[in-house]
Coordinates of C-alpha atoms in Angstrom, one line a residue:
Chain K
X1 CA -5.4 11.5 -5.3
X2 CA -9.0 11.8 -4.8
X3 CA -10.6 10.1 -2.0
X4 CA -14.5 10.5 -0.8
X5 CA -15.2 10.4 2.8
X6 CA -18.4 8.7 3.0
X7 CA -20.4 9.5 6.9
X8 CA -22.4 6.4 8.1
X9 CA -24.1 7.5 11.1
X10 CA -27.4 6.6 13.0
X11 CA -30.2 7.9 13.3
X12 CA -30.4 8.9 16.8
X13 CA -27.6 11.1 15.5
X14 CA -29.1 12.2 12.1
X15 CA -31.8 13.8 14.3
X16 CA -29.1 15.9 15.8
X17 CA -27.7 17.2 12.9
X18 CA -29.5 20.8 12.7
X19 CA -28.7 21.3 16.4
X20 CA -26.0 24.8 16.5
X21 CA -23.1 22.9 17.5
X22 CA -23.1 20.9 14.9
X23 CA -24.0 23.1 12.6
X24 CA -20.9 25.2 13.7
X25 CA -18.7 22.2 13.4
X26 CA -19.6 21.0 10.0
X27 CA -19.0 25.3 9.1
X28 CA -15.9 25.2 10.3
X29 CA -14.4 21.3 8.8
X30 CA -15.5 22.6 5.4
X31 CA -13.9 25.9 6.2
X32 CA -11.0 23.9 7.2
X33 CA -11.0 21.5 4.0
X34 CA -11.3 24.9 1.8
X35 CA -8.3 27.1 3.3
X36 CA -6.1 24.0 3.1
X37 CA -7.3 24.0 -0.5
X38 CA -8.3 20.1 -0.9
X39 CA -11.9 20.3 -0.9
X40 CA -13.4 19.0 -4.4
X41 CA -17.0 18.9 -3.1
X42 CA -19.4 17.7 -0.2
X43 CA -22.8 17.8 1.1
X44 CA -25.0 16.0 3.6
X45 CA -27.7 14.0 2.3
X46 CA -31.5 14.2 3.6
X47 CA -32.9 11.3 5.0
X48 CA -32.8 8.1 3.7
X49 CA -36.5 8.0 4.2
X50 CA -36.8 10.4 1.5
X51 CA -34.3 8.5 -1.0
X52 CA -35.8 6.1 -3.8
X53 CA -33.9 3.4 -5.4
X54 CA -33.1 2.6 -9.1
X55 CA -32.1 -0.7 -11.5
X56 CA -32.9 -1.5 -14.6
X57 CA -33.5 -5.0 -14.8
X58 CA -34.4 -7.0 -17.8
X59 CA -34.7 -3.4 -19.5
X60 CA -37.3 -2.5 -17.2
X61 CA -36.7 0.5 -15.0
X62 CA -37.4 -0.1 -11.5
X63 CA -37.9 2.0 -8.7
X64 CA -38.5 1.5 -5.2
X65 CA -39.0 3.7 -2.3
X66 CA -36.2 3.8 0.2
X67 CA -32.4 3.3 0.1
X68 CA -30.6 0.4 -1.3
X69 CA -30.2 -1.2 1.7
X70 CA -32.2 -0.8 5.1
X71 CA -29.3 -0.4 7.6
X72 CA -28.7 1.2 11.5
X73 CA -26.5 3.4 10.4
X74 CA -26.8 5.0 7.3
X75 CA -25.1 7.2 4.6
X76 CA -25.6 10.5 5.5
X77 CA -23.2 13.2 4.0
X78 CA -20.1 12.4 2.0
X79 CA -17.3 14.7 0.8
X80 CA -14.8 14.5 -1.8
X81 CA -11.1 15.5 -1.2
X82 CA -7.8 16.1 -3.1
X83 CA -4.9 14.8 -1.1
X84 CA -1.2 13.3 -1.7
X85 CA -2.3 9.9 -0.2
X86 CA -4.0 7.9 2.0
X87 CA -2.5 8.8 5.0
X88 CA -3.4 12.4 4.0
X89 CA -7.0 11.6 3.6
X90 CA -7.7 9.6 7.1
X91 CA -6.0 12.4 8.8
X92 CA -8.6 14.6 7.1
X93 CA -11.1 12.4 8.3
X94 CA -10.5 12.0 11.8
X95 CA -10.8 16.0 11.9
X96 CA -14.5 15.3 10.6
X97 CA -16.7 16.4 13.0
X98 CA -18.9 13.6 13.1
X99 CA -15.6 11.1 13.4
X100 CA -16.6 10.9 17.0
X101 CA -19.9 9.6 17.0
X102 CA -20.2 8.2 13.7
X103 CA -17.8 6.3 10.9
X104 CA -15.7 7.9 8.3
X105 CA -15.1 5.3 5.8
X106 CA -12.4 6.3 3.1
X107 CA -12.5 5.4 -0.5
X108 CA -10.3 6.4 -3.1
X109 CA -12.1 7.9 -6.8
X110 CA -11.5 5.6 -9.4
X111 CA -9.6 7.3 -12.5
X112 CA -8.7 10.2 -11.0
X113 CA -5.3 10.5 -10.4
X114 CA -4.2 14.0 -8.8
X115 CA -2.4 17.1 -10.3
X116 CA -0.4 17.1 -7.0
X117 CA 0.5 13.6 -6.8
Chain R
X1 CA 33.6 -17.8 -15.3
X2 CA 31.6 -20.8 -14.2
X3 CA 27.8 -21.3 -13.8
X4 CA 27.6 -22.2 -10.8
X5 CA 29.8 -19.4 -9.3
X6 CA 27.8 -17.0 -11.3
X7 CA 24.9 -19.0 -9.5
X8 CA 26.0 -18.7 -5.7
X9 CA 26.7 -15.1 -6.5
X10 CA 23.4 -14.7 -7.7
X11 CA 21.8 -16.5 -4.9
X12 CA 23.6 -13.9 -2.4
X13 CA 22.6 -11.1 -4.0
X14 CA 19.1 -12.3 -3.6
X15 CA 19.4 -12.9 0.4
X16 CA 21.6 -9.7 1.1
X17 CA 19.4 -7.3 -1.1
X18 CA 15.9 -8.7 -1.9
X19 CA 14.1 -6.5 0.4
X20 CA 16.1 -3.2 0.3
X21 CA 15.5 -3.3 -4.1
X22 CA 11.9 -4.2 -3.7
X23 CA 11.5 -1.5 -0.9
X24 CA 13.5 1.2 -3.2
X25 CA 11.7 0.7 -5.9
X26 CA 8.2 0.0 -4.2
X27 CA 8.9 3.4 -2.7
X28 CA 8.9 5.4 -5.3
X29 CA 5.9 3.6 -7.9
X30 CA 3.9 2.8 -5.2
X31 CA 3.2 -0.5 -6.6
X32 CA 5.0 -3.5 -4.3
X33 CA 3.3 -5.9 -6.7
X34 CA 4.8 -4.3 -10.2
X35 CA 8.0 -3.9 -8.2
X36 CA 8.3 -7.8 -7.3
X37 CA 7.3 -8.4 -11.1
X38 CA 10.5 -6.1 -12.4
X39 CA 12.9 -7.6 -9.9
X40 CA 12.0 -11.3 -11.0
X41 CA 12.5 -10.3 -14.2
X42 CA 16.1 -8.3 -13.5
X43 CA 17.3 -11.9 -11.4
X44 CA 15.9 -14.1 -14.9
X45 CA 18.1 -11.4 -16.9
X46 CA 20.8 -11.7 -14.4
X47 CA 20.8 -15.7 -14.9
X48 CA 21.1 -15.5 -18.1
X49 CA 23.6 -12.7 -18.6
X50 CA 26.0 -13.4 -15.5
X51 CA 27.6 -16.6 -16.6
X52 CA 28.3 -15.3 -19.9
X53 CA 29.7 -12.1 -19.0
X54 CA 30.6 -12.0 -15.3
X55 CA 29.2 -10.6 -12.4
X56 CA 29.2 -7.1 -12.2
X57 CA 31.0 -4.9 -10.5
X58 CA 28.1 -3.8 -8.1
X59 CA 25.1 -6.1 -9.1
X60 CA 23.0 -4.9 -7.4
X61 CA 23.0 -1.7 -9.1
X62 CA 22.8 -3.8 -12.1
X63 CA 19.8 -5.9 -11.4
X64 CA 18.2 -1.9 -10.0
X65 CA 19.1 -0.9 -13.8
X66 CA 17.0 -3.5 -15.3
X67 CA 14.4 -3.3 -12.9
X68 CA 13.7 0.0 -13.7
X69 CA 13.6 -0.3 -17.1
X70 CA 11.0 -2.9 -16.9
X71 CA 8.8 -1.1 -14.8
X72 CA 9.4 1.7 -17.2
X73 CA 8.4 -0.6 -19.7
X74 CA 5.4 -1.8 -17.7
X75 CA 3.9 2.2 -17.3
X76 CA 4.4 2.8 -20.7
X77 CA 2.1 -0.1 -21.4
X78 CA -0.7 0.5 -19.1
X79 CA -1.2 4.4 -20.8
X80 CA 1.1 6.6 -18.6
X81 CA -0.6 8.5 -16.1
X82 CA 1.1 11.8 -14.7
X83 CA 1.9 9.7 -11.4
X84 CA 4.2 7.2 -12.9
X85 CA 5.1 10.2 -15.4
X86 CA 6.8 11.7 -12.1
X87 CA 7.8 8.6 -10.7
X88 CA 9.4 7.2 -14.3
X89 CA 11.5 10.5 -14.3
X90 CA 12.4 10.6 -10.5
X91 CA 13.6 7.0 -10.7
X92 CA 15.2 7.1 -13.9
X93 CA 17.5 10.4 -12.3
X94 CA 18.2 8.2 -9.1
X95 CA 19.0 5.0 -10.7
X96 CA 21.7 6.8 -12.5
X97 CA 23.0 8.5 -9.8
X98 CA 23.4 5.1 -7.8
X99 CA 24.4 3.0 -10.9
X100 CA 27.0 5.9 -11.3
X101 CA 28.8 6.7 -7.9
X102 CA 27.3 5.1 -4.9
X103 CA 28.5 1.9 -3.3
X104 CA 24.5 1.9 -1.7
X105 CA 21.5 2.7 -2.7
X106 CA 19.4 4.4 -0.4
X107 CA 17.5 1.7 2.2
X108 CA 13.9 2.4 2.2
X109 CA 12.8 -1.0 4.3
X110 CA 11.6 0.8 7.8
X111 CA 9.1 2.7 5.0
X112 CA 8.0 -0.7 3.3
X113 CA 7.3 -2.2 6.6
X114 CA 5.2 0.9 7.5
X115 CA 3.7 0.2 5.0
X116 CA 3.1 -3.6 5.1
X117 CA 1.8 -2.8 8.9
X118 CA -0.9 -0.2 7.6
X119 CA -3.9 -0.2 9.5
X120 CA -5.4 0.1 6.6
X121 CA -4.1 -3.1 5.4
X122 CA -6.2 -6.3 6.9
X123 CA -4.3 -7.1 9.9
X124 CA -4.0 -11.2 9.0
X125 CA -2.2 -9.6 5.5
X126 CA 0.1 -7.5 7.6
X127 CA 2.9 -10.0 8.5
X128 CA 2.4 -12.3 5.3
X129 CA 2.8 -9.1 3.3
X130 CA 6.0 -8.1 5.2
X131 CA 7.7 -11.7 5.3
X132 CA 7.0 -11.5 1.5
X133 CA 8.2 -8.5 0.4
X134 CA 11.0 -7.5 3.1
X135 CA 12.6 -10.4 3.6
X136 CA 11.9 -12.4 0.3
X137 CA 10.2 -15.5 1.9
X138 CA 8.3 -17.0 -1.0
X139 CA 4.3 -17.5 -0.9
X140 CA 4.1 -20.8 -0.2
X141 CA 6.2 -21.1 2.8
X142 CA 4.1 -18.6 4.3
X143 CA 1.0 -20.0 3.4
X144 CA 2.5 -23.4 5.2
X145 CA 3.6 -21.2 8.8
X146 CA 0.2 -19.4 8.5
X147 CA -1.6 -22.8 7.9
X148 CA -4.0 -21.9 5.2
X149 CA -3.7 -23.2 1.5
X150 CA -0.8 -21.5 -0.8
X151 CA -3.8 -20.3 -2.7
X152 CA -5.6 -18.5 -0.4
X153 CA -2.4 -16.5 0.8
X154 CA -1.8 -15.4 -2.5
X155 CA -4.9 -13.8 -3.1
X156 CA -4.5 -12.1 -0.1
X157 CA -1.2 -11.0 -0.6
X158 CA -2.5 -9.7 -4.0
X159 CA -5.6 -7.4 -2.2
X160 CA -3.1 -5.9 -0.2
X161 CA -0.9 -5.2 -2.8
X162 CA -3.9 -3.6 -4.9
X163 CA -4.8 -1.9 -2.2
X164 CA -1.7 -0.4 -1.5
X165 CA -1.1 1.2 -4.5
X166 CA -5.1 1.7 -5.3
X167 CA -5.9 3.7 -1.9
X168 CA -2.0 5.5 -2.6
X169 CA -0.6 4.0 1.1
X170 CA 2.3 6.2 1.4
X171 CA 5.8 4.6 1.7
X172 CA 7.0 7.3 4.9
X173 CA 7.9 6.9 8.5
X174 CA 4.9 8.3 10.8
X175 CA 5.7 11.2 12.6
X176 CA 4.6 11.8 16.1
X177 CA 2.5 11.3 17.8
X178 CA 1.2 8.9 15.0
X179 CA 4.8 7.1 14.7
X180 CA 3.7 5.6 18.1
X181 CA 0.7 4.0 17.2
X182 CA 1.9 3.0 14.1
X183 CA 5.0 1.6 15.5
X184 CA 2.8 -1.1 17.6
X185 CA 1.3 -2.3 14.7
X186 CA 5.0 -2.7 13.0
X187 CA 6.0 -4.7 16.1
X188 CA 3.4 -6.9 15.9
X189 CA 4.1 -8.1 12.8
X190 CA 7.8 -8.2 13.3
X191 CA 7.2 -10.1 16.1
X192 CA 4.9 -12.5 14.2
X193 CA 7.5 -12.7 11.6
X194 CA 10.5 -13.5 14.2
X195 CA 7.9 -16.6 15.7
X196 CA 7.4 -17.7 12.5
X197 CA 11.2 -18.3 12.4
X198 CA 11.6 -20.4 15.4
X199 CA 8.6 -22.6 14.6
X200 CA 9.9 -23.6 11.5
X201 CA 13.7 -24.2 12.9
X202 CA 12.8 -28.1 12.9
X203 CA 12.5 -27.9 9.1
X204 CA 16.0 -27.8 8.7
X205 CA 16.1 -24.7 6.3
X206 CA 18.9 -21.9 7.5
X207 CA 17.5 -19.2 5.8
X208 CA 14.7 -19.1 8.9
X209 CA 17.8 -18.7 11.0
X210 CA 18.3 -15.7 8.9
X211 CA 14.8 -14.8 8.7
X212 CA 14.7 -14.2 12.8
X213 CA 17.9 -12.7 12.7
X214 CA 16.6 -10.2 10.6
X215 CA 13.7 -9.5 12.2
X216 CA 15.7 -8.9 15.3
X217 CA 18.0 -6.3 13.3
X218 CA 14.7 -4.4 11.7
X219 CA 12.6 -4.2 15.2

């Protein structure tokens, strides 16, 4: 099973992100993900002040500046895992480093059922 | 033989083993809903077949057997994916193996109620989903001791069904120090379900009676 770990976190804790400890951290949970061989992919996502927005709407392409929807806390980094189940997975993301301070919320891939399973 | 011995043997097959066949064969599909589906089915088979040709020797094996085969059925339909590949092959071995020598099959209820009580499940689900599926209590008599319409408790019942086998909720029993937490949450609902039971005494209906009892012998 594949699940993505989506990070909502704020931005008093976005501005943190580049500080060495966290860099350290976030070295070391992918390090982690990768020697237990589960890791699909991941990355952190620049702000949300730099993200722009797209529909198509009456075959009209829109786009707007900003994110879909102006929140506290915000997407800021996801990851996608290979695991046996869910269990699996939210022990994986309690070992995120930011699972402290911000929220790990767990979503399974649609369609993509696991070699392992 | 008669129909309605055939009937009352049915019936208490139903009571004794609802919960440990939907459990068994929850546990290894991963799919409480599609389980409940193929045992309905095996208990309409067994209706029809029983009185005809007597109750079997050990029907619950039986009603397993036909279970199985419609929830074989049922994943050839839906386009089989590797997952029920495994699980079609694994269950198909261990249904023989029980049909042909053991008195039991194994019980796998401590792993469904783990899995009813997931925190991952909503919380107002948890006990519903467990007086449901362990102990056979039908929808709308839980709807009734929960006091909200029988349709609403459906649809919830269905969510957490789906997400159960969507988000892949494993059927195990937490180790430590996770069993702990876990455990607390199983409790809860347990203790929910054993309420329920005494509430509802004043509606005459015994199998309450044995609904507390058996939420005394699970917790």
């Amino acid at each position: 099973m594949k699940y993505a770990l989506l990070v909502h976190q704020s931005q008093e804790h976005f501005d943190r992100r580049n500080d060495k400890a966290a860099v350290a951290a976030g070295r070391a949970y992918a390090e982690a993900l990768q020697a237990a061989g589960v890791f699909v992919a991941g990355a952190g996502l620049d702000s949300p002040r730099n993200a722009t927005t797209v529909s198509i709407r009456d075959g009209k392409r829109q786009v707007h500046d900003g994110p879909y929807a102006e929140t506290k806390e915000f997407l800021a980094g996801f990851g996608i895992i290979d695991v046996p189940n869910l269990d699996a997975a939210l022990e994986w993301a309690a070992r995120h480093p930011a699972a402290g301070f911000a929220s790990i919320e767990v979503r399974p891939l649609l369609g993509f059922g696991s070699a392992k399973a | 033989m008669s129909e309605s011995v055939t009937h009352a043997a049915i019936e208490t097959v139903a009571q004794d083993s609802y919960g440990r066949l939907i459990a068994y064969l929850a546990a290894r599909s991963g799919d409480v809903a599609g389980a409940e589906d193929a045992l309905g089915d095996a208990f309409i088979a067994a209706l029809r077949r029983w009185p005809a040709e007597g109750v079997p020797e050990k029907p619950e094996a039986w009603l397993l057997h036909v279970a199985r085969n419609r929830m074989i059925d049922a994943a050839r339909r839906k386009q089989v994916q590797q997952k029920s590949e495994t699980f079609l092959q694994q269950i198909t071995e261990e249904a023989a193996s029980v049909a042909a020598t053991q008195e039991y099959f194994p019980d796998e209820r401590l792993k469904l109620l783990f899995v009813c009580a997931h925190p991952a499940i909503d919380p107002s689900a948890q006990t519903p989903l467990m007086l449901q599926t362990v102990l056979g209590v039908d929808a709308a008599r839980i709807a009734s001791a929960f006091l909200v319409s029988p349709a609403a408790m459906s649809q919830q019942l269905v969510r957490a069904k789906n997400k159960i086998r969507d988000a892949a909720i494993p059927f195990r029993v937490p180790e430590p120090p996770e069993l702990e937490e876990r455990v607390s949450f199983v409790l809860d609902a347990i203790y929910a379900a054993y309420t329920t039971g005494w509430e509802s005494l004043m509606e005459t209906a015994s199998t309450h009676h044995a609904l507390a009892s058996e939420a005394i012998a699970l917790g």
